[in-house]
PDB file of C-alpha atoms in Angstrom:
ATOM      1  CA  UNK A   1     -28.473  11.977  -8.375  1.00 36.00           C
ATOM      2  CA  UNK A   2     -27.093   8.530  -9.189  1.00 40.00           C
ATOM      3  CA  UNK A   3     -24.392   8.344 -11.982  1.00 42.00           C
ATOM      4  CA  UNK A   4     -24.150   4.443 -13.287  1.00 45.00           C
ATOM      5  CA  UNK A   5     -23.288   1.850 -10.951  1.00 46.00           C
ATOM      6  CA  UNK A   6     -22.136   4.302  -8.512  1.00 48.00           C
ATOM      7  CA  UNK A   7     -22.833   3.942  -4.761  1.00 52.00           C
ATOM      8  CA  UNK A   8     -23.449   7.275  -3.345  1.00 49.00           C
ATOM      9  CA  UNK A   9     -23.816  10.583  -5.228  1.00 47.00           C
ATOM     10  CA  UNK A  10     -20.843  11.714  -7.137  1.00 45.00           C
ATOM     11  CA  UNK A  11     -20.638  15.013  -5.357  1.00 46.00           C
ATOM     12  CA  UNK A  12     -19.787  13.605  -2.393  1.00 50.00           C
ATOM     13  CA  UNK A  13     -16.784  11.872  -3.854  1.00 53.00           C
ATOM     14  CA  UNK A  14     -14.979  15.069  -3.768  1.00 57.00           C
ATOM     15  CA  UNK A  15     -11.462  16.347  -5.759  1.00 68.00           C
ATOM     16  CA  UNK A  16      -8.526  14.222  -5.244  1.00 77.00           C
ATOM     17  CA  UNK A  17      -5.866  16.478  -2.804  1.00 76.00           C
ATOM     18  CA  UNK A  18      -2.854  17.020  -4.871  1.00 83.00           C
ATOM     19  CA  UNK A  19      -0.846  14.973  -2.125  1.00 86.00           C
ATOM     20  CA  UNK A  20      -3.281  12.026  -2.953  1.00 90.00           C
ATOM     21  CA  UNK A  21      -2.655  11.958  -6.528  1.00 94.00           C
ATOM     22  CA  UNK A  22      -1.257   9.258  -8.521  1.00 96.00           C
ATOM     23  CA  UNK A  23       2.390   9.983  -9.464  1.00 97.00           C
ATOM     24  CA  UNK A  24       4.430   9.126 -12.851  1.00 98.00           C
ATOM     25  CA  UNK A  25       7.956   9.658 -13.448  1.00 98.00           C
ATOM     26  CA  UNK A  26       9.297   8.809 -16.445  1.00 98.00           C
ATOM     27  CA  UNK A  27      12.534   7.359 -17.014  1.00 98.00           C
ATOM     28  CA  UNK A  28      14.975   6.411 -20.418  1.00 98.00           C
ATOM     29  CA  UNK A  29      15.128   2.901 -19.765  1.00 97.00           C
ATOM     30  CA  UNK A  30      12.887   1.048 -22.973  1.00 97.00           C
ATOM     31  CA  UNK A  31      12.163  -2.373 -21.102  1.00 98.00           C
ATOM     32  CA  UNK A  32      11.591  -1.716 -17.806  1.00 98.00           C
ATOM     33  CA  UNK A  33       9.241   0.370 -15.293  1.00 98.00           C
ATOM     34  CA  UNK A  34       8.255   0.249 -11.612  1.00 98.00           C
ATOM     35  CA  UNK A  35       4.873   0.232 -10.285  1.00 99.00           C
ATOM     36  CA  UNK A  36       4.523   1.098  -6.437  1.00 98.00           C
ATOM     37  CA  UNK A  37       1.483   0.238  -4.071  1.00 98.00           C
ATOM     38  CA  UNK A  38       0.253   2.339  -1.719  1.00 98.00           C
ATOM     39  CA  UNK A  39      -1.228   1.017   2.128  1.00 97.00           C
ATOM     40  CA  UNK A  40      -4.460   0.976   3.721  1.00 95.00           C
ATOM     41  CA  UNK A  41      -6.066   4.026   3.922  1.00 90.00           C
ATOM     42  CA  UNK A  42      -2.845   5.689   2.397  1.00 91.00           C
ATOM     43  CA  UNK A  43      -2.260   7.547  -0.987  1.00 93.00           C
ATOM     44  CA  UNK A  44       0.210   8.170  -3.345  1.00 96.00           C
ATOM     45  CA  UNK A  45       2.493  10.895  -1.353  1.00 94.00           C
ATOM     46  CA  UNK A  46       3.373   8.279   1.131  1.00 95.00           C
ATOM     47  CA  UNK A  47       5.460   6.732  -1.205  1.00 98.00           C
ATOM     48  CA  UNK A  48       6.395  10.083  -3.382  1.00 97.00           C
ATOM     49  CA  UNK A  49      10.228  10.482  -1.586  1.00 98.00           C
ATOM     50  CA  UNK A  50      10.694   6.342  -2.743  1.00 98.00           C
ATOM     51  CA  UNK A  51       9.289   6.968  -6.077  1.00 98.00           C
ATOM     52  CA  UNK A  52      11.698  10.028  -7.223  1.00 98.00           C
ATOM     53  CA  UNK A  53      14.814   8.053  -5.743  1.00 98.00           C
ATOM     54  CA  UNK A  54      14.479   5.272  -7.649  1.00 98.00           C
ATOM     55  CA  UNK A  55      13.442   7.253 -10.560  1.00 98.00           C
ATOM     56  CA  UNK A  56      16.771   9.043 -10.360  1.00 98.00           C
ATOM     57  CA  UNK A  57      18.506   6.639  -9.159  1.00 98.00           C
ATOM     58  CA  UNK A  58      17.825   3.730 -11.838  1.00 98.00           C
ATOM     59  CA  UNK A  59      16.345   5.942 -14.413  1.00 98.00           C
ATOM     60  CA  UNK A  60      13.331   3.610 -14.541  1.00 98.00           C
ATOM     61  CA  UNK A  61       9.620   4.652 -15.454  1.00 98.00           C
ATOM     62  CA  UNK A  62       7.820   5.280 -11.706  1.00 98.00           C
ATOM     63  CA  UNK A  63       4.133   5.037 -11.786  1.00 98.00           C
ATOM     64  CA  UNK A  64       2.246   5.321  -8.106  1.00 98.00           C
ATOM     65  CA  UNK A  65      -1.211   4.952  -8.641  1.00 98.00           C
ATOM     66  CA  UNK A  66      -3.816   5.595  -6.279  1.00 97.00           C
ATOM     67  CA  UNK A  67      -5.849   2.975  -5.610  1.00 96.00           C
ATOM     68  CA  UNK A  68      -9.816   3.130  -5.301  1.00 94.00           C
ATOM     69  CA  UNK A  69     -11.288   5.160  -2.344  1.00 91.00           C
ATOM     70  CA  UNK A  70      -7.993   6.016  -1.220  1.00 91.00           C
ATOM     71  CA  UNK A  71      -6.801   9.589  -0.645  1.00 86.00           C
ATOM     72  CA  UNK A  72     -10.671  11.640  -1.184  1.00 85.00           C
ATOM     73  CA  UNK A  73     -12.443  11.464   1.577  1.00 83.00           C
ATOM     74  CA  UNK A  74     -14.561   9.047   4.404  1.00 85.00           C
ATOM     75  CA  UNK A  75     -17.807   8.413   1.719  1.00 86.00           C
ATOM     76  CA  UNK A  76     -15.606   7.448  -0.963  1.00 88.00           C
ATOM     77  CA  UNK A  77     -13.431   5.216   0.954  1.00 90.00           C
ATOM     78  CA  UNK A  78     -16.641   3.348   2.051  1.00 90.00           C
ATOM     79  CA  UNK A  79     -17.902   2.593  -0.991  1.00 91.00           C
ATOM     80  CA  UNK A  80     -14.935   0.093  -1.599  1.00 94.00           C
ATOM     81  CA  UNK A  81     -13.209  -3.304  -0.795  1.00 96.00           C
ATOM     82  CA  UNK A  82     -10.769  -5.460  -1.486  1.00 97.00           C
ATOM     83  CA  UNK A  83     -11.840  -6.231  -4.720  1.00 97.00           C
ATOM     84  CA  UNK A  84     -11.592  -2.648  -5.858  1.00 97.00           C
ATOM     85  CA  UNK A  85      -8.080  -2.383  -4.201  1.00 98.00           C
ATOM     86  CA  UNK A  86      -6.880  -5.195  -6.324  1.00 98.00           C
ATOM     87  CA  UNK A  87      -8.499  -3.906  -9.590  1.00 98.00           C
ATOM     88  CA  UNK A  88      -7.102  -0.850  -9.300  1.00 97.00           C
ATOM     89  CA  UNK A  89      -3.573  -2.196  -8.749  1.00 98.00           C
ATOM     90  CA  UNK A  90      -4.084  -4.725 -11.431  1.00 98.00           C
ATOM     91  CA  UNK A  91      -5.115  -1.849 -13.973  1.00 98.00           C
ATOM     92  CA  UNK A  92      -2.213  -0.306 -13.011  1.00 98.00           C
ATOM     93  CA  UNK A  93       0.073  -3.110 -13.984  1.00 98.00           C
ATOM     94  CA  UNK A  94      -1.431  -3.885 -17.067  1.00 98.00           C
ATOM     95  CA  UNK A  95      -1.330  -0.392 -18.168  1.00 98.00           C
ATOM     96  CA  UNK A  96       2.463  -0.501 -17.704  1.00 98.00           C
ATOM     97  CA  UNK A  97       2.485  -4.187 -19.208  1.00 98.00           C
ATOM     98  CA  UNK A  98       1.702  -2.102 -22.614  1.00 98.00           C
ATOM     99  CA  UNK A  99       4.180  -0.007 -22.332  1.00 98.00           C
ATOM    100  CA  UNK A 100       6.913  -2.514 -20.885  1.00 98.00           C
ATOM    101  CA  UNK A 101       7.963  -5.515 -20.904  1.00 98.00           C
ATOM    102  CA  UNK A 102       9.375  -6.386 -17.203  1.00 98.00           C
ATOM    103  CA  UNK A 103       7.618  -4.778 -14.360  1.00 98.00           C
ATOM    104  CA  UNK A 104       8.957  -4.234 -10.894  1.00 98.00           C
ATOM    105  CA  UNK A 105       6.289  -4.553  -7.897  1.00 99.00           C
ATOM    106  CA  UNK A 106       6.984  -2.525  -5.218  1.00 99.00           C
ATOM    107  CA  UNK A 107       4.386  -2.383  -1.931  1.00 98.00           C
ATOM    108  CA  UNK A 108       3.720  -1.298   1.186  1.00 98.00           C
ATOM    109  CA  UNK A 109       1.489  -2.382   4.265  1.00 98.00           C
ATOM    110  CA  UNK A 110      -1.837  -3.726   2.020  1.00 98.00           C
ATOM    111  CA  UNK A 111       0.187  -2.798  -1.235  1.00 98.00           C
ATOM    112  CA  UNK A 112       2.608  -5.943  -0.418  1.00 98.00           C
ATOM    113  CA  UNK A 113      -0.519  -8.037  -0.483  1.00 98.00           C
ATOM    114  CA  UNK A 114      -1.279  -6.577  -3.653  1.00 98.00           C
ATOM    115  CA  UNK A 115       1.940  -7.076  -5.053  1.00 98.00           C
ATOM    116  CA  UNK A 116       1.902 -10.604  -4.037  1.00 98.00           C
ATOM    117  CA  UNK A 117      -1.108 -10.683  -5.681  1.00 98.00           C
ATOM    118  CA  UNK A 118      -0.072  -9.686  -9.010  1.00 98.00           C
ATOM    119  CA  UNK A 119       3.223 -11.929  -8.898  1.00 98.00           C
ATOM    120  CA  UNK A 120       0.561 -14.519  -8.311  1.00 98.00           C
ATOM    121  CA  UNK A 121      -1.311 -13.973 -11.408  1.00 97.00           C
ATOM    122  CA  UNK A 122       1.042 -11.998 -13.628  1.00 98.00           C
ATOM    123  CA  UNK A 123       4.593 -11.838 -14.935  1.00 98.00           C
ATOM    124  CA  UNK A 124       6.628 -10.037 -12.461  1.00 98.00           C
ATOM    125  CA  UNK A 125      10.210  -9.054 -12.971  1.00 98.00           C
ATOM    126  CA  UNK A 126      11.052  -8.706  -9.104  1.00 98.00           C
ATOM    127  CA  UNK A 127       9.046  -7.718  -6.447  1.00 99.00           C
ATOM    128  CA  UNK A 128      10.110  -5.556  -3.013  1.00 98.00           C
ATOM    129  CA  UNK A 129       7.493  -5.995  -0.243  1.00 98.00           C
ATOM    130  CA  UNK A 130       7.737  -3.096   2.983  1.00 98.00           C
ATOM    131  CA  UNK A 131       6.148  -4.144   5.939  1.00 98.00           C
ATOM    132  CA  UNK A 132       3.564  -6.410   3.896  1.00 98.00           C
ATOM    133  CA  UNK A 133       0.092  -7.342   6.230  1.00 98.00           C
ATOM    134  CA  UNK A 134       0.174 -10.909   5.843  1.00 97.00           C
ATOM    135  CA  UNK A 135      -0.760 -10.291  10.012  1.00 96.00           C
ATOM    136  CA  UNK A 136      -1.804  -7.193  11.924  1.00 94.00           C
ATOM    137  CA  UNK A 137      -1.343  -6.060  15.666  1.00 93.00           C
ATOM    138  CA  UNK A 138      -4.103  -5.164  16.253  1.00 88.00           C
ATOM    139  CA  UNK A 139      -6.232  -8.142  17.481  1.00 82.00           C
ATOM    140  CA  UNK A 140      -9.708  -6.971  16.681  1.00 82.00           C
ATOM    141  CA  UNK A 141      -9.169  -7.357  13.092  1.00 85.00           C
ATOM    142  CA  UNK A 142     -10.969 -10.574  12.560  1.00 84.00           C
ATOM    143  CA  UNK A 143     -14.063  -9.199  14.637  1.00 82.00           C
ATOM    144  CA  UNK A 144     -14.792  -6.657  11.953  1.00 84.00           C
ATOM    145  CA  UNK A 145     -16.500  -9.424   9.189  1.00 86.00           C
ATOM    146  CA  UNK A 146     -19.502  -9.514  12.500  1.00 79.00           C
ATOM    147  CA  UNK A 147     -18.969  -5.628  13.530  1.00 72.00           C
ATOM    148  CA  UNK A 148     -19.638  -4.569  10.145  1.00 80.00           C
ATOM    149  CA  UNK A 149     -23.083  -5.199  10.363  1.00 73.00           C
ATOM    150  CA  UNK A 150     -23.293  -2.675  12.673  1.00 69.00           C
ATOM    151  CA  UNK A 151     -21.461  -0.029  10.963  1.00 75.00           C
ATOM    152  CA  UNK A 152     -19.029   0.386  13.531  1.00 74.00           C
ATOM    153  CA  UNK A 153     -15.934   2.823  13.337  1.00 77.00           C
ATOM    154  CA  UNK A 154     -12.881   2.749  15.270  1.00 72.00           C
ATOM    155  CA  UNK A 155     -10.668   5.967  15.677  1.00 71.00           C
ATOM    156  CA  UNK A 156      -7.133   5.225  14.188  1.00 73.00           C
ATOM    157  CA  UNK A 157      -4.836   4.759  17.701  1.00 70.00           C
ATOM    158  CA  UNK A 158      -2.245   7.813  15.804  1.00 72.00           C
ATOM    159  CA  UNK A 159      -5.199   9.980  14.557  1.00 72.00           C
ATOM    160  CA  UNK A 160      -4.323  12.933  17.013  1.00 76.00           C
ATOM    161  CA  UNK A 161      -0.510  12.517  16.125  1.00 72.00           C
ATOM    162  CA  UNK A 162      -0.846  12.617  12.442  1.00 75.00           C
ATOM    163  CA  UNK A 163      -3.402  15.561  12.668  1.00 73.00           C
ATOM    164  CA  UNK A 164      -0.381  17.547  14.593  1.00 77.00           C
ATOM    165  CA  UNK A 165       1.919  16.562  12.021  1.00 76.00           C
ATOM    166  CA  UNK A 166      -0.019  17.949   9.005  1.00 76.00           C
ATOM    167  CA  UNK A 167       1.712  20.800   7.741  1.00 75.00           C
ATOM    168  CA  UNK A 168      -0.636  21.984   4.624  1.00 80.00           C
ATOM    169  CA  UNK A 169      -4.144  22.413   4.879  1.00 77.00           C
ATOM    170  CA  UNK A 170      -4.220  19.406   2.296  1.00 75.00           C
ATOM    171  CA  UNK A 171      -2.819  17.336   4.933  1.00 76.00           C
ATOM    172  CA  UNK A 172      -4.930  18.240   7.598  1.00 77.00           C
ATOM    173  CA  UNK A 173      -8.902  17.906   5.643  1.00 72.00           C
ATOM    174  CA  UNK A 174      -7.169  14.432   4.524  1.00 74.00           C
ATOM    175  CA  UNK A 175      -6.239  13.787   8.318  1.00 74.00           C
ATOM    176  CA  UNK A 176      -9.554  15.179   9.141  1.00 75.00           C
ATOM    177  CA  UNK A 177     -12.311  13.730   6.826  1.00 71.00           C
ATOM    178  CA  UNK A 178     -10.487  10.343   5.443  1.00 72.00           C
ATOM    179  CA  UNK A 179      -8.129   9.050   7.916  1.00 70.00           C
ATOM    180  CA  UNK A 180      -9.353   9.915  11.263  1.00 77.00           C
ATOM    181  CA  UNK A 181     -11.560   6.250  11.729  1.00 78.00           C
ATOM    182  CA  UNK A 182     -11.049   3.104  10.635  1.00 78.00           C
ATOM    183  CA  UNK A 183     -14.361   1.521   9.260  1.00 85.00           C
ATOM    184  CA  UNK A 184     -15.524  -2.090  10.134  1.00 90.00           C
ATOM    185  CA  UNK A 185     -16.587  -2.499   6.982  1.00 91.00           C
ATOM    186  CA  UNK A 186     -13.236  -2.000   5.024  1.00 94.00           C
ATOM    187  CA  UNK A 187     -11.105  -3.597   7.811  1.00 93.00           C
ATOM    188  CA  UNK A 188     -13.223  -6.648   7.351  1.00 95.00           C
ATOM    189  CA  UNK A 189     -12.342  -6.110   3.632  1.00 96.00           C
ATOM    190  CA  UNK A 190      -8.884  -5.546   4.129  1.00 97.00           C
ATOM    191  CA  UNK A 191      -8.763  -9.058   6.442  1.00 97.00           C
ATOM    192  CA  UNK A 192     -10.384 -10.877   3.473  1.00 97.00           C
ATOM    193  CA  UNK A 193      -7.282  -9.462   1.475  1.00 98.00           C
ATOM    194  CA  UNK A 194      -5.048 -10.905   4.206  1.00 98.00           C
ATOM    195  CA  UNK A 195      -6.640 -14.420   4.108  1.00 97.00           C
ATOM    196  CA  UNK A 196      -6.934 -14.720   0.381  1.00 98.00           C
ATOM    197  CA  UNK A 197      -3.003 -13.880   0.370  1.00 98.00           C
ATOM    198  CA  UNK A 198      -1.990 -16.479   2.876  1.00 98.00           C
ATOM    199  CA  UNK A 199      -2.898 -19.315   0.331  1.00 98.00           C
ATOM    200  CA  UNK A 200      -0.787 -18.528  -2.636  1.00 98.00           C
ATOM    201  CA  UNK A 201       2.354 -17.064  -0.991  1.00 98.00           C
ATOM    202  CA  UNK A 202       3.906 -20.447  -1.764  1.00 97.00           C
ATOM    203  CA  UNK A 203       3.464 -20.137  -5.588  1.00 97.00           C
ATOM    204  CA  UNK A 204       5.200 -17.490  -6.099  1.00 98.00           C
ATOM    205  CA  UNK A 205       9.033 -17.676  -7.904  1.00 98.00           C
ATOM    206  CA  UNK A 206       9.487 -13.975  -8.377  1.00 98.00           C
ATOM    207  CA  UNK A 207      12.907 -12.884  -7.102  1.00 98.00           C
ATOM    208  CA  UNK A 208      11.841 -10.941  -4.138  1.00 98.00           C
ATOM    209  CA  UNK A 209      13.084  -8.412  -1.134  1.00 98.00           C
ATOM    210  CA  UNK A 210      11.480  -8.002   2.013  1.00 98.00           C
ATOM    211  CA  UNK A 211      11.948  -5.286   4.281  1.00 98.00           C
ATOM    212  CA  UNK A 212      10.481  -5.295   7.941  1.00 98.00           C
ATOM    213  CA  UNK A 213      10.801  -3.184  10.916  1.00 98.00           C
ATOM    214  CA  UNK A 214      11.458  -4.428  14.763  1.00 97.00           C
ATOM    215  CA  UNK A 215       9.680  -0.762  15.521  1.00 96.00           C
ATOM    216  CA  UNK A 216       6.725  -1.466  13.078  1.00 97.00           C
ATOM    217  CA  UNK A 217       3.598  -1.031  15.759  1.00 94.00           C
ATOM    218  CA  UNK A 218       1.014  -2.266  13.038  1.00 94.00           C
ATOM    219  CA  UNK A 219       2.452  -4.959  11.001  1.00 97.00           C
ATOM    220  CA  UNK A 220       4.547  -8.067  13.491  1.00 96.00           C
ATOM    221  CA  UNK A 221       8.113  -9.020  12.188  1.00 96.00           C
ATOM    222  CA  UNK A 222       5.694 -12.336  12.136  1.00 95.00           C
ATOM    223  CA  UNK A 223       4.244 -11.605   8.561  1.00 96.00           C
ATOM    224  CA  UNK A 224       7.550 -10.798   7.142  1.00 97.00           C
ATOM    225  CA  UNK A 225       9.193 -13.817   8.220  1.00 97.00           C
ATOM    226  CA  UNK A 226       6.324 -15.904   7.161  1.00 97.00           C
ATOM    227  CA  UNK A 227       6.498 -14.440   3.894  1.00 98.00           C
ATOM    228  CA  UNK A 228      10.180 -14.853   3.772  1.00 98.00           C
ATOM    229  CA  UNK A 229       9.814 -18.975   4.547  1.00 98.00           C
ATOM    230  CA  UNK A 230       7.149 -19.597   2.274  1.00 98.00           C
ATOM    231  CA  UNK A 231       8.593 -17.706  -0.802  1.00 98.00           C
ATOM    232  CA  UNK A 232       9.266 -20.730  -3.508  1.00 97.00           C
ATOM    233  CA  UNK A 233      11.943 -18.313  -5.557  1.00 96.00           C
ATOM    234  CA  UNK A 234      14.933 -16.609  -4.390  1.00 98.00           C
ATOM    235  CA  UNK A 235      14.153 -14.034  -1.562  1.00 98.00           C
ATOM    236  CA  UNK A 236      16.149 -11.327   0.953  1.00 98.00           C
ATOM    237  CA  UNK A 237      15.200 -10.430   4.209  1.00 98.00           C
ATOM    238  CA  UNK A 238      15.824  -6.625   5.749  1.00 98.00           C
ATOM    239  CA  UNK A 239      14.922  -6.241   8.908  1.00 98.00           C
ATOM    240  CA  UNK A 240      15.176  -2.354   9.851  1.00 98.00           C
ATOM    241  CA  UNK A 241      15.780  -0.926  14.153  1.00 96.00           C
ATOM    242  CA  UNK A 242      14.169   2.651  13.827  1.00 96.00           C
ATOM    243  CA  UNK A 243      11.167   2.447  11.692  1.00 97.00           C
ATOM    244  CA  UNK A 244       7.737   2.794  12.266  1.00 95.00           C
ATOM    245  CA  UNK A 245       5.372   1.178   9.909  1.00 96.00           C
ATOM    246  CA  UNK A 246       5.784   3.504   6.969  1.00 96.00           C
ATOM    247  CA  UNK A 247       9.308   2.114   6.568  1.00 98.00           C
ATOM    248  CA  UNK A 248       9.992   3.685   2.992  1.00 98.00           C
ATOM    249  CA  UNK A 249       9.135   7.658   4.449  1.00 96.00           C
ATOM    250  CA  UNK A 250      10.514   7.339   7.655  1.00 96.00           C
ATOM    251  CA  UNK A 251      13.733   7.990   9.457  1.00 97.00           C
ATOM    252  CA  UNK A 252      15.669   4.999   7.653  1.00 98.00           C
ATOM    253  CA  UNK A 253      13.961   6.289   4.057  1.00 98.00           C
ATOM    254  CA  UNK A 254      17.287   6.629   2.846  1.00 98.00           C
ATOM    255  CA  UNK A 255      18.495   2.871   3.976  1.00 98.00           C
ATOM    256  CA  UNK A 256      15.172   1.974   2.524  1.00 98.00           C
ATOM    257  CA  UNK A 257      15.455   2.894  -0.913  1.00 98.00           C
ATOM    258  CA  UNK A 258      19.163   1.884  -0.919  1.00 98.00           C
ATOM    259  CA  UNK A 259      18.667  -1.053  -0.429  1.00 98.00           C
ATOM    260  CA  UNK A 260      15.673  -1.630  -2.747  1.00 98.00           C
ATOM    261  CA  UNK A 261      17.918   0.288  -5.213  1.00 98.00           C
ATOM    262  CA  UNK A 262      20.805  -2.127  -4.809  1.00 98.00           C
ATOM    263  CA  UNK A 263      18.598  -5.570  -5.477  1.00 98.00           C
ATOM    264  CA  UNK A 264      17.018  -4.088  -8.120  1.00 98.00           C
ATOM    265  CA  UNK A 265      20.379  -3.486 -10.488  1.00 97.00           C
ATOM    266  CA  UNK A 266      21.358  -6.839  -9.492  1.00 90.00           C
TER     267      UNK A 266
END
C-alpha cells in the first residue's frame, strides 16, 4: 500500500526506538532556546548527555530533533537525502523561531553542515560546530555519486565495535538494522551536502565555536581549520587530544559541554 508521496510502504518505516527520539527540554529563559543537530546516520541520544547539560546548566529551551530517516531503520534511511536532512533541521529552527527570538545552533559531524546551513539562510544567535564534515577520511566518498547506480553498500569500518557496545536491545536492532552499512546512495547525498557547504562558509558573521579532535578517525582537523579561516564573523577554535569523532559523548563530554557552556553566556 502506498500512502501519498511516500517511497516505500509505511509499514516498513517502523516505530522510532525511544533512544532515537527527538528530545525537548524546556528551560525559564523567555528569549532564547538551543536547537542541536544530530550526525550522519545518528539520532537524537547521541547528543542527549549535551542536551540536559546545557539545559541545566544555562536554563535554556533544548530541542534535539531527529532528522529524516535517521534513527528507524535501513528502508527508511534510504528513502532520503540531503535535501530531507536540511528540511528537517530547517523545520526545526523555524518551529523554535515562533517560540523565540535568538536561536543557538549547535551540530555535530553532518549537523555542523546543517548548522552552517541555517546561519547561512537564517538569523542565528551563535552557532557551536563539533567535528563539522566540511572533509571526510575516508577517500571513497566522492566515488559514491557513480557507485550509487549500482546500489552499493559499504559496512561501517566500527560496525562490530558499536554492536558490542550496545547495552539495550534498543541499541542493538538500531546497530543491527540501521547502522550496520553505509549506503552509496546517501553517502553520495551526504557529499552533495559537503560541496554545497564549502561555497557559503565565507558568508557567514554568526559568532561561532569550533571544536575538533586530533583523535577524530572520520572527520580531518583539515575541515575544522578550514572552517575556522573562512569564518567572516568572530570565531574560536578547540581542538580536543582524546576524542573520537563523537566529541560531545565521549571521554572529554564534560570539557565539551564546558566549553560550549562558557561561549555561550558570553
Amino acid at each position: 500500500m502506498e500512502v501519498g508521496i511516500l517511497k516505500l510502504p509505511v509499514k516498513e518505516i517502523g516505530e522510532v526506538k525511544n533512544i532515537a527520539r527527538a528530545r525537548y527540554y524546556q528551560g525559564s529563559d523567555p528569549d532564547r532556546a538551543i536547537l542541536i543537530l544530530h550526525g550522519f546516520t545518528g539520532h537524537p541520544g547521541d547528543m542527549e548527555y549535551l542536551g540536559k547539560e546545557l539545559n541545566q546548566n544555562l536554563d535554556l529551551t533544548v530541542s534535539i530533533p531527529r532528522l529524516s530517516g535517521h534513527g528507524t531503520n535501513a528502508a527508511d534511511f534510504k528513502s532520503t537525502g540531503a535535501y530531507d536532512w536540511l528540511r528537517s533541521a530547517i523545520d526545526s529552527y523555524l518551529d523554535l523561531k515562533a517560540k523565540f527570538d535568538k536561536i543557538i545552533v549547535v551540530g555535530l559531524s553532518m549537523g555542523g553542515l546543517l548548522s552552517l546551513q541555517i546561519a547561512n539562510g537564517f538569523a542565528v544567535d551563535k552557532m557551536i560546530l563539533i567535528a563539522p564534515a566540511l572533509y571526510a577520511t575516508d577517500r571513497k566518498i566522492p566515488v559514491t555519486h557513480l557507485l550509487r547506480f549500482f546500489k552499493i553498500k559499504i559496512k561501517q569500518a566500527n560496525y562490530n565495535k558499536t554492536l558490542e557496545n550496545s547495552e539495550t536491545e534498543e541499541e542493538r536492532l538500531i546497530a543491527e538494522d540501521y547502522y550496520r552499512y553505509n549506503y552509496s546512495a546517501q553517502v553520495a547525498e551526504l557529499h552533495k551536502l559537503m560541496l554545497s557547504t564549502r561555497k557559503i562558509i565565507s558568508n557567514i558573521k554568526v559568532p561561532t565555536l569550533i571544536i575538533g579532535s586530533i583523535k577524530d578517525k572520520i572527520v580531518p582537523l583539515k575541515a575544522v581549520e578550514e572552517i575556522y579561516e573562512q569564518l567572516s564573523g568572530p570565531v574560536t577554535l578547540e581542538v580536543f587530544e582524546e576524542s573520537p569523532h563523537v566529541i560531545n559523548d565521549g571521554p572529554e563530554r564534560e570539557l565539551c559541554a564546558d566549553k560550549i557552556t562558557e561561549f555561550i553566556k558570553k
